[in-house]
Amino acid sequence: MTTPHAWPELRGIAYGGDYNPEQWSRETWREDVVLMREAGVNLVSVGIFSWALVEVAEGEFDFSWLDELLDLLHENGVHVDLGTPTASPPAWFFAKHPDAHVIDRDGRTMGFGSRGMASHSSAAYREAIVRYADALATRYAKHPAVVLWHVHNEYGVPVGEDYSPQSVNAFRGWLQEKYATLDGLNSAWGTAFWGQHYTAWEHIGAPAAAPSVVNPAQRLDFARFTDHQLRACYIAERDAIRVHADQPITTNFMANQSWTTDLWAWGREVDIVSDDHYLWAPDEDAHIGLSIAADLSRSVGGGKPWILMEHSTSAVNWQPRNIAKRPGEMARNSLTHFGRGADAILFFQWRAGRSGAEKFHSAMLPHAGTNSRVFREVAQLGGDLGRLEEVQGSTVEADVAILWDFESFWAQDLEWRPTDDISHQERIRAYYERLWRDGITVDFALPGQDLSQYKLVVAPAQYMLTAADAENLTRYVADGGTLLVSYFSAVVDENDAVHPGGFLAPLRDVLGVDVEEHLPLRAGATAGVALGGGELLGADHWQEALRLHGADVFGRYSQGPAAGEPAITRNTHGDGTAWYVSTRLDADSLKTLMNAVYADAGVSTEGLPEGLEVITRHGADASYRIAVNHNEQDAVLAADGHELLSDTEVQGSFTVPAGGVAVIRTTK
Ligand code: GAL
């Protein structure tokens, strides 16, 4: 854990993006700073892929162009988020240290000519990244342009796991530290199964491709080890910088778009959280996935400031079909991040690059130049964010938490599950989307953390649940909380071993129910749930045979293998209530269910117009309602105060234009 380093130099909401001037002439640099000023840009991320152009040979640094660049930016009032380019080691590095290449699960050595390709466990790589971070911070710690340090780029992608000999060796060391004895490891991994019992540490390997499914506990530990090694690389760089520099240090996460890093652990190691988010084009409501990313970024920081480090002004270039953003969409996306707590709105990247793999990616300054819709919207947004200075540092509060546990996701994603149809992402999105449509702001949380501040905790996908975490959830309900648990939860312990007593056993007391048998359905089969009042809820793909231990039945299966049996239960436990939902309800049906759950929890819904997203940020003297209208029609929001973007008084209501945004201040 680091001491918090505040956000000292920048007042207001920072605006800008990745800047890669090494791809351009000096003349272009001079044009860039003029246009940056025009667009309201006050922060750029520099040097993220510049290793080969700064450390030109091992230990030989040429800072001349970076000196010139930082001075130019500073003279033009643009602050710098200075990157360490360790996601992209130079050709000379690999020529000298060929062992530092990553080897993938199938035994393929990853080649050069791309990025993100060094072994996290290579001693040469570790030495090189610390040398670079130290040299960079020595040079620029006191440079007036530098307000933030940006370590590496998106740890864990495009490769996280490494099956090279040095990684296997490090894995053994990590296991010895964790288990101390081979007996401990054999028991945790259940190696009696399929005769995998180990008699020497040197016999243990990484879970590389094998004739059949590899021991899931071994794979889970390898995922934990990978996360640990990546974080050790980050910490090594961070500490090298910290020796010289006082500015905050961060590394860019990909909240809900990457799964190799446990962001709860990473959140403790950064001074401010930063996130990269890109819309997923096949999702027609991708702005809801974006909201998940923003809420998760805020949550993993546990109260630290967070910033949007990257998003796109329009299309990306790496999806099967890269859909351009429609007019106003970039501003809506930005205001959603801002509303959910982001204190900077940054993009990949400032100027569209002519060469290389990303030339079809949108930018703040597109290939079409300034006479373009994108640049006009970029400049407009820069002006708008300039009007929101007073909102910086204000916070977002939530009554509801959704459990988000990376370790459980890693375990659930392994092979040979009861059906391929279960997806933690899908279930989290379904419950989140219900809450989003009901206008309820959520935090994400771990099952073991203090949950007492929440009226409602939802566990859409808690496949793995430790006994201690189950006790925590039980206590939360006993103390008056409302808990909702969805199917295929509390199935295994931390070693991916089924709980003694069977599925759901650790939550049996609090839920008043457990699971006798999983009953997955054939593709396309449905599983309706009939409620007491006669209403029929739509569900599919999964049922469970439940055994009641005191819970009331809220709904029974109307068809399928469990027809006539309990599907949804409700149990009072101590001062609280706990719900269990043993099937996949569709979005409409979740509304009926959640209305009953909200009533138990005392959570109120605001009754907003459909498609109008409203989030509140709380400051010391005022609160701010950020409204994002995703509709093609105007939407009316009941409000009093002052709308900051249009600088108008609001009495009673404010009309948010079709596809538009508003920020309404209410003085306390
Ligand atoms: C990010 C990455 C950027 C850029 C961007 C394109 O994941 O950090 O460097 O590649 O994707 O969308």
XYZ file of C-alpha atoms and ligand atoms in Angstrom:
680
model
C 0.000 0.000 0.000
C 1.413 3.393 -0.905
C 0.861 6.637 0.894
C -1.742 8.535 -1.047
C -0.230 11.091 -3.359
C -2.793 13.671 -4.253
C -3.534 15.177 -7.614
C -1.577 18.360 -7.018
C -1.092 20.351 -10.172
C -4.365 20.007 -11.999
C -7.469 21.793 -10.934
C -10.697 20.823 -12.579
C -11.343 17.904 -14.875
C -8.266 16.955 -16.869
C -8.718 16.499 -20.606
C -6.476 15.027 -23.261
C -5.045 11.699 -24.294
C -2.100 9.535 -25.290
C 0.358 11.563 -27.306
C 2.938 9.821 -29.490
C 5.009 12.688 -30.955
C 7.931 10.384 -31.706
C 5.916 9.441 -34.791
C 5.893 13.055 -36.022
C 8.137 15.950 -37.080
C 8.927 19.002 -34.942
C 6.692 21.054 -37.177
C 3.789 18.792 -36.308
C 4.608 19.088 -32.597
C 4.255 22.838 -32.864
C 0.933 22.465 -34.636
C -0.169 19.933 -32.011
C 0.285 22.257 -29.048
C -1.658 25.002 -30.768
C -4.524 22.634 -31.510
C -4.373 21.152 -28.020
C -4.950 24.606 -26.607
C -7.821 25.097 -29.035
C -9.393 21.831 -27.893
C -8.997 22.551 -24.177
C -6.414 19.787 -23.702
C -4.456 20.101 -20.466
C -3.022 16.599 -19.923
C -1.294 14.181 -22.294
C 0.265 10.774 -21.698
C 3.720 10.596 -23.184
C 6.403 7.958 -23.641
C 4.260 4.853 -23.236
C 5.905 3.062 -26.172
C 9.165 5.016 -26.443
C 11.721 2.643 -24.916
C 13.727 2.076 -28.112
C 13.956 5.805 -28.761
C 15.047 6.716 -25.237
C 17.303 3.868 -24.100
C 19.020 3.483 -27.428
C 21.344 0.735 -26.211
C 21.534 -1.024 -22.874
C 22.145 1.640 -20.227
C 22.586 4.397 -22.842
C 19.848 7.013 -22.625
C 19.009 9.770 -25.093
C 16.555 12.106 -23.405
C 17.091 14.981 -25.797
C 13.782 14.693 -27.682
C 11.819 14.069 -24.494
C 13.448 17.133 -22.868
C 12.388 19.230 -25.831
C 8.888 17.806 -25.861
C 8.226 18.251 -22.138
C 9.454 21.827 -22.298
C 7.224 22.551 -25.292
C 4.174 21.068 -23.582
C 4.907 22.962 -20.398
C 5.286 26.263 -22.244
C 1.853 25.643 -23.731
C 0.138 24.803 -20.460
C -0.240 21.100 -21.169
C 0.593 18.804 -18.240
C 2.242 15.438 -18.696
C 1.419 11.948 -17.533
C 4.843 10.414 -18.096
C 4.908 6.766 -19.117
C 7.393 3.985 -18.646
C 7.409 2.071 -21.946
C 7.917 -1.343 -20.418
C 5.070 -2.964 -22.364
C 7.296 -2.695 -25.401
C 10.975 -3.565 -24.882
C 13.340 -2.718 -27.758
C 14.721 -5.132 -30.334
C 18.195 -4.886 -28.758
C 16.755 -6.137 -25.477
C 15.389 -9.341 -26.994
C 18.509 -9.829 -29.113
C 20.525 -9.800 -25.911
C 17.969 -11.702 -23.780
C 16.101 -14.134 -26.023
C 14.918 -16.009 -22.914
C 12.783 -13.012 -21.994
C 10.209 -13.881 -24.645
C 6.880 -15.114 -23.342
C 5.958 -18.724 -24.102
C 2.240 -19.389 -24.325
C 0.213 -22.318 -23.004
C 0.685 -24.229 -26.254
C 4.447 -23.815 -26.089
C 4.749 -21.115 -28.765
C 7.410 -18.452 -28.243
C 5.952 -14.970 -28.787
C 7.975 -13.037 -31.357
C 9.070 -9.404 -31.703
C 7.432 -6.679 -33.811
C 4.404 -6.213 -31.595
C 4.071 -5.146 -27.951
C 3.365 -6.554 -24.507
C 5.699 -9.419 -24.979
C 8.290 -9.778 -22.197
C 8.237 -12.471 -19.536
C 7.148 -11.109 -16.170
C 9.559 -13.525 -14.502
C 12.658 -12.775 -16.573
C 15.449 -11.442 -14.336
C 16.842 -9.460 -17.291
C 13.456 -7.834 -17.880
C 13.002 -6.954 -14.214
C 16.458 -5.400 -14.151
C 15.813 -3.462 -17.346
C 12.468 -2.001 -16.266
C 13.861 -0.790 -12.981
C 16.851 0.745 -14.751
C 14.537 2.580 -17.128
C 12.089 3.754 -14.447
C 14.965 4.962 -12.307
C 16.583 6.881 -15.176
C 13.304 8.442 -16.266
C 12.350 9.552 -12.770
C 15.852 10.844 -12.057
C 15.578 13.008 -15.137
C 12.008 14.269 -14.861
C 10.882 14.063 -11.216
C 11.193 17.808 -10.906
C 10.071 18.761 -14.382
C 7.181 21.202 -13.974
C 5.128 19.556 -16.742
C 4.970 16.162 -15.022
C 1.902 15.714 -12.807
C 1.443 11.953 -13.013
C 3.458 8.785 -13.695
C 2.033 6.102 -15.939
C 3.723 2.755 -15.385
C 3.627 0.248 -18.267
C 0.455 -0.176 -20.294
C -2.451 -2.470 -19.463
C -0.776 -5.229 -17.473
C -1.966 -8.664 -18.478
C -2.759 -7.944 -22.117
C -2.123 -9.005 -24.779
C -0.299 -11.683 -22.796
C -0.403 -12.341 -19.087
C 0.359 -15.993 -18.510
C 3.889 -17.098 -19.308
C 4.975 -20.747 -19.586
C 8.691 -20.059 -20.089
C 11.244 -21.941 -17.949
C 11.882 -18.897 -15.709
C 8.162 -18.515 -15.130
C 7.774 -22.195 -14.204
C 10.671 -21.808 -11.833
C 9.140 -18.735 -10.231
C 5.791 -20.559 -9.986
C 7.444 -23.297 -7.940
C 8.901 -20.702 -5.587
C 5.521 -19.020 -5.259
C 3.895 -22.385 -4.458
C 6.525 -23.228 -1.856
C 5.856 -19.921 -0.178
C 2.111 -20.479 -0.268
C 1.966 -24.114 0.835
C 5.267 -24.636 2.706
C 4.939 -28.425 2.321
C 4.159 -30.749 -0.566
C 1.478 -32.343 1.616
C -0.232 -28.961 1.802
C -0.086 -28.555 -1.957
C -1.205 -32.131 -2.690
C -4.171 -31.713 -0.430
C -5.200 -28.280 -1.754
C -4.915 -29.398 -5.360
C -6.655 -32.733 -4.707
C -3.831 -34.569 -6.472
C -5.154 -37.971 -5.417
C -7.455 -37.481 -8.409
C -6.036 -38.954 -11.662
C -2.826 -39.883 -9.842
C -1.210 -36.455 -9.829
C 0.427 -36.761 -6.396
C 3.743 -34.832 -6.225
C 6.844 -36.031 -4.380
C 9.229 -33.194 -5.335
C 8.778 -29.475 -6.007
C 10.848 -29.755 -9.200
C 8.216 -32.055 -10.674
C 5.568 -29.342 -10.608
C 5.078 -27.423 -13.833
C 2.888 -24.657 -15.157
C -0.510 -25.938 -16.298
C 0.492 -26.078 -19.970
C -1.645 -27.738 -22.632
C -1.997 -31.440 -21.757
C -3.858 -34.441 -23.175
C -7.004 -33.606 -21.225
C -8.238 -31.056 -18.715
C -5.498 -29.866 -16.355
C -6.043 -29.848 -12.586
C -8.328 -26.820 -11.977
C -6.740 -25.952 -8.623
C -3.343 -25.840 -10.337
C -4.744 -23.564 -13.025
C -6.350 -21.321 -10.439
C -3.068 -21.010 -8.570
C -1.303 -20.255 -11.850
C -3.774 -17.433 -12.476
C -3.045 -16.077 -8.985
C 0.691 -16.435 -9.575
C 0.441 -14.604 -12.925
C -1.412 -11.732 -11.304
C 1.196 -11.641 -8.541
C 4.134 -11.560 -10.974
C 2.612 -8.801 -13.070
C 1.969 -6.755 -9.956
C 5.536 -7.353 -8.772
C 6.725 -5.811 -12.060
C 4.496 -2.793 -11.443
C 5.664 -2.421 -7.842
C 9.317 -2.618 -8.878
C 8.846 0.269 -11.319
C 6.655 2.256 -8.982
C 9.173 2.030 -6.165
C 12.017 3.012 -8.500
C 10.076 6.127 -9.485
C 9.031 6.929 -5.935
C 12.651 7.221 -4.807
C 12.877 10.404 -6.883
C 9.353 11.684 -7.475
C 6.388 12.938 -5.450
C 3.691 12.957 -8.121
C 0.980 10.262 -8.029
C 1.763 6.993 -9.791
C -0.744 4.893 -11.682
C -1.065 2.158 -14.271
C -4.001 1.860 -16.627
C -6.534 -0.878 -15.824
C -9.174 -2.319 -18.163
C -11.838 -2.767 -15.503
C -14.344 -5.174 -17.037
C -12.465 -5.764 -20.281
C -9.554 -7.844 -19.056
C -9.512 -10.736 -16.641
C -5.880 -11.481 -15.829
C -5.414 -9.006 -13.017
C -7.186 -8.862 -9.665
C -7.928 -5.153 -9.617
C -8.848 -5.156 -5.943
C -5.220 -5.977 -5.145
C -3.958 -3.543 -7.790
C -6.184 -0.770 -6.479
C -4.222 -0.849 -3.231
C -0.935 -0.271 -5.070
C -1.762 2.767 -7.198
C -2.138 6.354 -5.994
C -5.009 7.017 -8.341
C -6.949 4.438 -10.317
C -6.953 4.860 -14.058
C -9.011 2.906 -16.519
C -9.163 2.296 -20.262
C -12.566 1.584 -21.710
C -13.708 0.838 -25.234
C -17.282 0.250 -26.341
C -17.947 -3.283 -27.487
C -19.679 -2.742 -30.822
C -21.910 -5.839 -30.946
C -23.564 -4.641 -27.728
C -26.344 -2.257 -28.711
C -26.448 -0.938 -25.153
C -22.682 -0.694 -24.828
C -23.077 2.389 -22.644
C -24.313 0.054 -19.896
C -21.097 -1.967 -20.118
C -19.297 1.375 -19.960
C -21.140 2.225 -16.739
C -19.999 -1.083 -15.258
C -16.406 -0.178 -16.111
C -16.748 3.220 -14.481
C -18.403 1.908 -11.312
C -15.828 -0.862 -11.024
C -12.939 1.587 -11.471
C -14.335 3.753 -8.706
C -14.928 0.742 -6.460
C -11.492 -0.873 -6.711
C -9.934 2.418 -5.652
C -11.802 2.305 -2.351
C -12.156 6.095 -2.274
C -9.011 7.062 -4.194
C -9.456 9.454 -7.109
C -9.958 7.748 -10.448
C -9.525 8.904 -14.015
C -10.503 7.670 -17.458
C -7.097 7.141 -19.016
C -8.268 6.017 -22.459
C -11.383 5.761 -24.532
C -12.025 6.501 -28.202
C -13.428 9.543 -29.927
C -15.079 7.293 -32.507
C -14.320 3.798 -33.873
C -11.560 1.513 -32.617
C -9.681 -0.725 -35.068
C -9.459 -4.113 -33.366
C -13.025 -5.419 -33.319
C -14.589 -7.466 -36.106
C -16.714 -4.457 -37.086
C -15.509 -1.090 -35.811
C -18.539 1.114 -35.463
C -18.035 4.888 -35.559
C -19.596 6.824 -32.693
C -22.645 8.821 -33.670
C -22.816 12.598 -33.078
C -22.957 13.278 -29.349
C -22.022 9.749 -28.354
C -18.455 10.636 -27.371
C -19.735 13.356 -25.037
C -22.336 11.008 -23.549
C -19.676 8.358 -22.929
C -17.387 10.939 -21.360
C -20.099 12.354 -19.109
C -21.049 8.877 -17.915
C -17.469 8.263 -16.790
C -17.374 11.717 -15.240
C -20.731 11.219 -13.523
C -19.516 7.962 -12.036
C -16.551 9.756 -10.515
C -13.797 10.196 -13.120
C -11.733 13.349 -12.630
C -10.046 13.150 -16.039
C -11.394 12.318 -19.478
C -8.591 11.137 -21.742
C -8.431 9.352 -25.072
C -6.319 7.044 -27.086
C -4.957 9.097 -28.839
C -4.339 12.776 -29.632
C -3.352 12.551 -33.330
C -4.255 9.601 -35.556
C -1.077 7.726 -36.529
C -0.276 7.178 -40.199
C 1.784 4.019 -39.776
C 1.541 0.838 -37.825
C -1.233 -1.368 -36.572
C -3.507 1.387 -35.250
C -3.874 3.671 -38.251
C -7.600 2.966 -38.525
C -8.224 3.877 -34.881
C -10.028 7.161 -34.276
C -8.234 10.014 -32.500
C -8.946 13.477 -31.102
C -7.338 14.886 -34.233
C -8.407 12.506 -37.002
C -6.719 11.931 -40.375
C -9.393 14.281 -41.766
C -7.918 17.150 -39.709
C -9.661 19.915 -37.805
C -12.457 20.394 -40.323
C -14.193 17.280 -39.088
C -17.118 16.321 -36.888
C -14.804 14.505 -34.495
C -12.478 17.459 -33.915
C -15.401 19.851 -33.496
C -16.932 17.535 -30.880
C -13.534 17.144 -29.196
C -13.164 20.927 -28.892
C -16.754 21.244 -27.668
C -16.177 18.615 -24.997
C -12.957 20.310 -23.900
C -14.934 23.526 -23.420
C -17.701 21.720 -21.547
C -15.319 19.995 -19.165
C -13.749 23.371 -18.487
C -17.116 24.447 -17.065
C -17.102 21.537 -14.603
C -13.990 22.478 -12.648
C -15.857 22.739 -9.337
C -17.028 19.117 -9.586
C -13.506 17.700 -9.355
C -12.952 15.665 -6.189
C -16.647 15.154 -5.461
C -17.717 11.597 -4.739
C -20.360 9.061 -5.730
C -22.368 7.156 -3.132
C -24.271 3.909 -3.620
C -26.856 1.999 -1.570
C -26.403 -1.197 -3.537
C -23.343 -3.354 -4.119
C -22.839 -6.083 -6.692
C -20.205 -8.673 -5.812
C -17.302 -8.812 -8.249
C -14.624 -11.338 -7.431
C -11.867 -11.906 -10.000
C -10.634 -15.103 -8.320
C -14.091 -16.595 -8.522
C -14.296 -15.641 -12.205
C -10.922 -17.288 -12.893
C -12.170 -20.477 -11.245
C -15.539 -20.441 -12.963
C -13.959 -19.987 -16.395
C -12.040 -23.269 -16.224
C -13.152 -26.333 -18.207
C -15.724 -29.012 -17.579
C -18.492 -27.071 -15.875
C -22.080 -28.386 -15.808
C -22.917 -26.375 -18.927
C -21.122 -24.005 -21.271
C -24.054 -21.601 -21.002
C -23.154 -20.124 -17.611
C -21.312 -16.823 -17.785
C -20.464 -14.587 -14.869
C -20.219 -11.633 -17.231
C -23.714 -12.253 -18.546
C -25.275 -12.558 -15.063
C -23.499 -9.516 -13.678
C -24.562 -7.505 -16.682
C -28.186 -8.709 -16.333
C -28.496 -7.647 -12.690
C -26.462 -4.489 -13.215
C -28.597 -3.562 -16.211
C -31.762 -3.990 -14.163
C -30.397 -1.654 -11.506
C -29.133 0.768 -14.176
C -32.564 0.906 -15.831
C -34.105 1.475 -12.419
C -31.799 4.467 -11.911
C -29.917 2.906 -9.013
C -26.188 3.611 -8.691
C -24.127 0.631 -7.570
C -20.679 -0.033 -6.205
C -18.882 -3.281 -6.804
C -17.593 -5.139 -3.790
C -15.794 -8.253 -2.607
C -17.737 -10.842 -0.596
C -15.294 -10.551 2.291
C -15.348 -6.788 2.735
C -17.376 -4.709 5.158
C -20.764 -4.418 3.445
C -22.626 -2.683 6.238
C -22.996 0.577 4.277
C -25.182 -1.132 1.657
C -28.936 -1.698 1.863
C -28.726 -4.406 -0.769
C -25.958 -6.740 -1.886
C -26.399 -8.733 -5.100
C -24.266 -11.799 -5.874
C -24.965 -12.607 -9.531
C -22.024 -14.995 -9.961
C -20.176 -16.039 -6.826
C -19.179 -19.555 -7.947
C -16.234 -19.647 -5.563
C -16.914 -18.563 -2.000
C -14.632 -19.168 0.961
C -16.109 -20.188 4.297
C -14.945 -16.871 5.779
C -16.644 -14.881 3.014
C -19.839 -16.891 3.489
C -19.733 -15.995 7.182
C -19.317 -12.348 6.254
C -22.380 -12.441 3.996
C -24.354 -14.260 6.673
C -23.404 -11.638 9.244
C -24.328 -8.856 6.837
C -27.876 -10.244 6.573
C -28.168 -11.007 10.288
C -27.343 -7.362 10.926
C -30.218 -6.203 8.725
C -28.899 -6.301 5.161
C -30.716 -7.675 2.139
C -28.794 -10.214 0.057
C -29.698 -11.686 -3.313
C -27.725 -14.707 -4.537
C -28.041 -16.042 -8.060
C -27.564 -19.684 -9.166
C -24.258 -21.573 -9.375
C -22.906 -19.626 -6.409
C -21.088 -20.927 -3.313
C -20.291 -24.090 -5.242
C -16.573 -24.427 -4.441
C -13.976 -23.237 -1.952
C -10.718 -21.387 -2.663
C -9.182 -24.545 -4.172
C -12.041 -25.118 -6.602
C -13.164 -28.069 -4.431
C -16.891 -28.554 -3.841
C -17.916 -27.421 -0.372
C -18.365 -30.170 2.193
C -22.124 -30.564 2.503
C -22.672 -29.776 -1.175
C -23.555 -26.852 -3.392
C -24.534 -23.690 -1.518
C -23.775 -25.347 1.837
C -21.891 -22.347 3.322
C -24.895 -20.106 2.656
C -27.515 -22.654 3.758
C -28.235 -20.916 7.053
C -28.631 -17.451 5.643
C -30.547 -18.471 2.507
C -32.626 -21.218 4.153
C -32.075 -23.403 1.107
C -29.412 -25.512 -0.571
C -28.944 -27.257 -3.894
C -29.453 -30.976 -4.310
C -28.629 -31.184 -8.008
C -27.787 -28.951 -10.960
C -30.287 -29.291 -13.808
C -28.876 -27.518 -16.865
C -31.241 -27.366 -19.829
C -30.707 -28.180 -23.467
C -29.906 -25.269 -25.776
C -33.013 -23.197 -26.445
C -35.114 -24.789 -23.682
C -36.983 -22.444 -21.364
C -37.773 -22.699 -17.676
C -40.690 -20.493 -16.662
C -41.219 -19.520 -13.038
C -44.781 -19.125 -11.721
C -45.290 -16.643 -8.882
C -47.944 -16.989 -6.185
C -50.149 -14.325 -7.788
C -50.198 -16.241 -11.076
C -47.562 -14.138 -12.885
C -45.203 -16.147 -15.078
C -41.529 -15.124 -15.299
C -39.379 -16.044 -18.295
C -36.198 -18.006 -17.648
C -33.913 -20.352 -19.506
C -30.803 -22.561 -19.630
C -30.578 -23.634 -15.991
C -32.580 -25.029 -13.111
C -31.588 -26.485 -9.777
C -33.273 -29.007 -7.545
C -33.545 -27.063 -4.287
C -33.961 -28.359 -0.730
C -35.724 -25.940 1.564
C -34.268 -25.325 5.022
C -36.703 -22.714 6.224
C -36.928 -20.330 3.236
C -40.289 -19.314 1.774
C -40.985 -20.067 -1.855
C -41.417 -16.935 -3.988
C -41.815 -18.768 -7.303
C -41.923 -22.350 -8.623
C -40.814 -23.791 -11.938
C -43.713 -24.094 -14.343
C -41.877 -26.448 -16.698
C -38.616 -28.301 -17.189
C -37.016 -31.022 -15.064
C -37.828 -29.165 -11.827
C -41.473 -28.373 -12.767
C -43.536 -27.694 -9.663
C -40.441 -27.303 -7.458
C -39.092 -24.095 -5.851
C -37.190 -21.749 -8.174
C -36.884 -18.516 -6.182
C -36.796 -18.364 -2.399
C -36.816 -15.716 0.297
C -35.576 -16.200 3.829
C -35.489 -13.958 6.862
C -32.310 -14.320 8.868
C -31.689 -12.211 11.949
C -32.693 -8.665 11.047
C -32.303 -9.115 7.291
C -33.579 -10.977 4.270
C -31.835 -13.290 1.811
C -33.078 -14.244 -1.644
C -31.979 -17.142 -3.816
C -32.676 -17.302 -7.548
C -31.901 -20.713 -9.076
C -32.386 -19.879 -12.745
C -31.577 -17.302 -15.394
C -34.396 -14.788 -15.454
C -34.703 -12.576 -18.483
C -34.435 -8.789 -18.146
C -38.180 -8.111 -17.909
C -38.680 -10.805 -15.321
C -35.853 -9.443 -13.254
C -37.910 -6.273 -12.913
C -40.691 -8.093 -11.090
C -38.235 -9.874 -8.855
C -36.137 -6.815 -8.109
C -39.137 -4.710 -7.190
C -39.851 -7.190 -4.399
C -36.187 -7.190 -3.387
C -35.983 -3.368 -3.376
C -39.010 -3.310 -1.067
C -37.219 -5.592 1.407
C -34.046 -3.523 1.215
C -35.713 -0.137 1.415
C -34.120 0.892 -1.888
C -36.155 3.467 -3.742
C -36.259 3.933 -7.496
C -36.512 7.420 -8.877
C -38.908 6.776 -11.741
C -36.695 8.374 -14.394
C -37.714 8.465 -18.042
C -36.510 5.290 -19.821
C -33.014 5.793 -21.255
C -32.168 8.832 -19.134
C -29.128 8.004 -17.036
C -28.724 10.142 -13.928
C -25.884 9.878 -11.436
C -25.118 12.156 -8.498
C -21.702 13.387 -7.381
C -21.516 14.823 -3.875
C -19.252 17.761 -3.069
C -18.698 19.636 0.171
C -21.144 22.446 -0.586
C -23.189 21.159 -3.473
C -24.284 18.032 -5.217
C -24.268 17.539 -8.969
C -26.719 15.478 -10.981
C -25.165 14.329 -14.216
C -27.848 13.449 -16.771
C -27.073 11.548 -19.971
C -29.928 11.171 -22.413
C -29.524 7.990 -24.474
C -32.832 8.566 -26.239
C -33.605 10.060 -29.608
C -36.179 12.272 -27.887
C -35.766 14.984 -25.281
C -36.185 13.822 -21.687
C -37.467 15.859 -18.782
C -35.705 15.592 -15.453
C -37.284 16.966 -12.292
C -34.625 19.246 -10.770
C -33.837 22.568 -9.149
C -30.494 24.324 -9.261
C -28.103 25.490 -11.936
C -27.176 23.703 -15.161
C -23.444 24.191 -15.562
C -22.924 23.458 -19.266
C -25.526 25.951 -20.484
C -25.157 28.210 -17.428
C -28.909 28.362 -16.799
C -31.079 28.388 -13.706
C -33.259 25.317 -13.280
C -36.582 25.540 -11.528
C -38.695 22.427 -11.240
C -37.445 20.622 -14.313
C -34.749 20.545 -16.958
C -35.133 19.205 -20.478
C -32.127 17.151 -21.490
C -32.020 17.278 -25.282
C -32.190 14.088 -27.340
C -28.750 12.464 -27.145
C -27.507 15.308 -24.941
C -26.051 15.773 -21.478
C -26.539 18.096 -18.513
C -24.886 18.747 -15.157
C -27.159 20.317 -12.557
C -25.721 21.744 -9.359
C -27.861 21.824 -6.248
C -26.395 23.852 -3.434
C -26.657 22.185 -0.048
C -5.588 0.191 -25.530
C -4.096 0.491 -25.483
C -3.740 1.653 -26.383
C -4.368 1.485 -27.728
C -5.865 1.304 -27.566
C -6.599 1.160 -28.868
O -5.893 -1.057 -25.009
O -3.700 0.796 -24.173
O -2.339 1.738 -26.483
O -3.823 0.381 -28.355
O -6.091 0.151 -26.818
O -7.992 0.974 -28.661
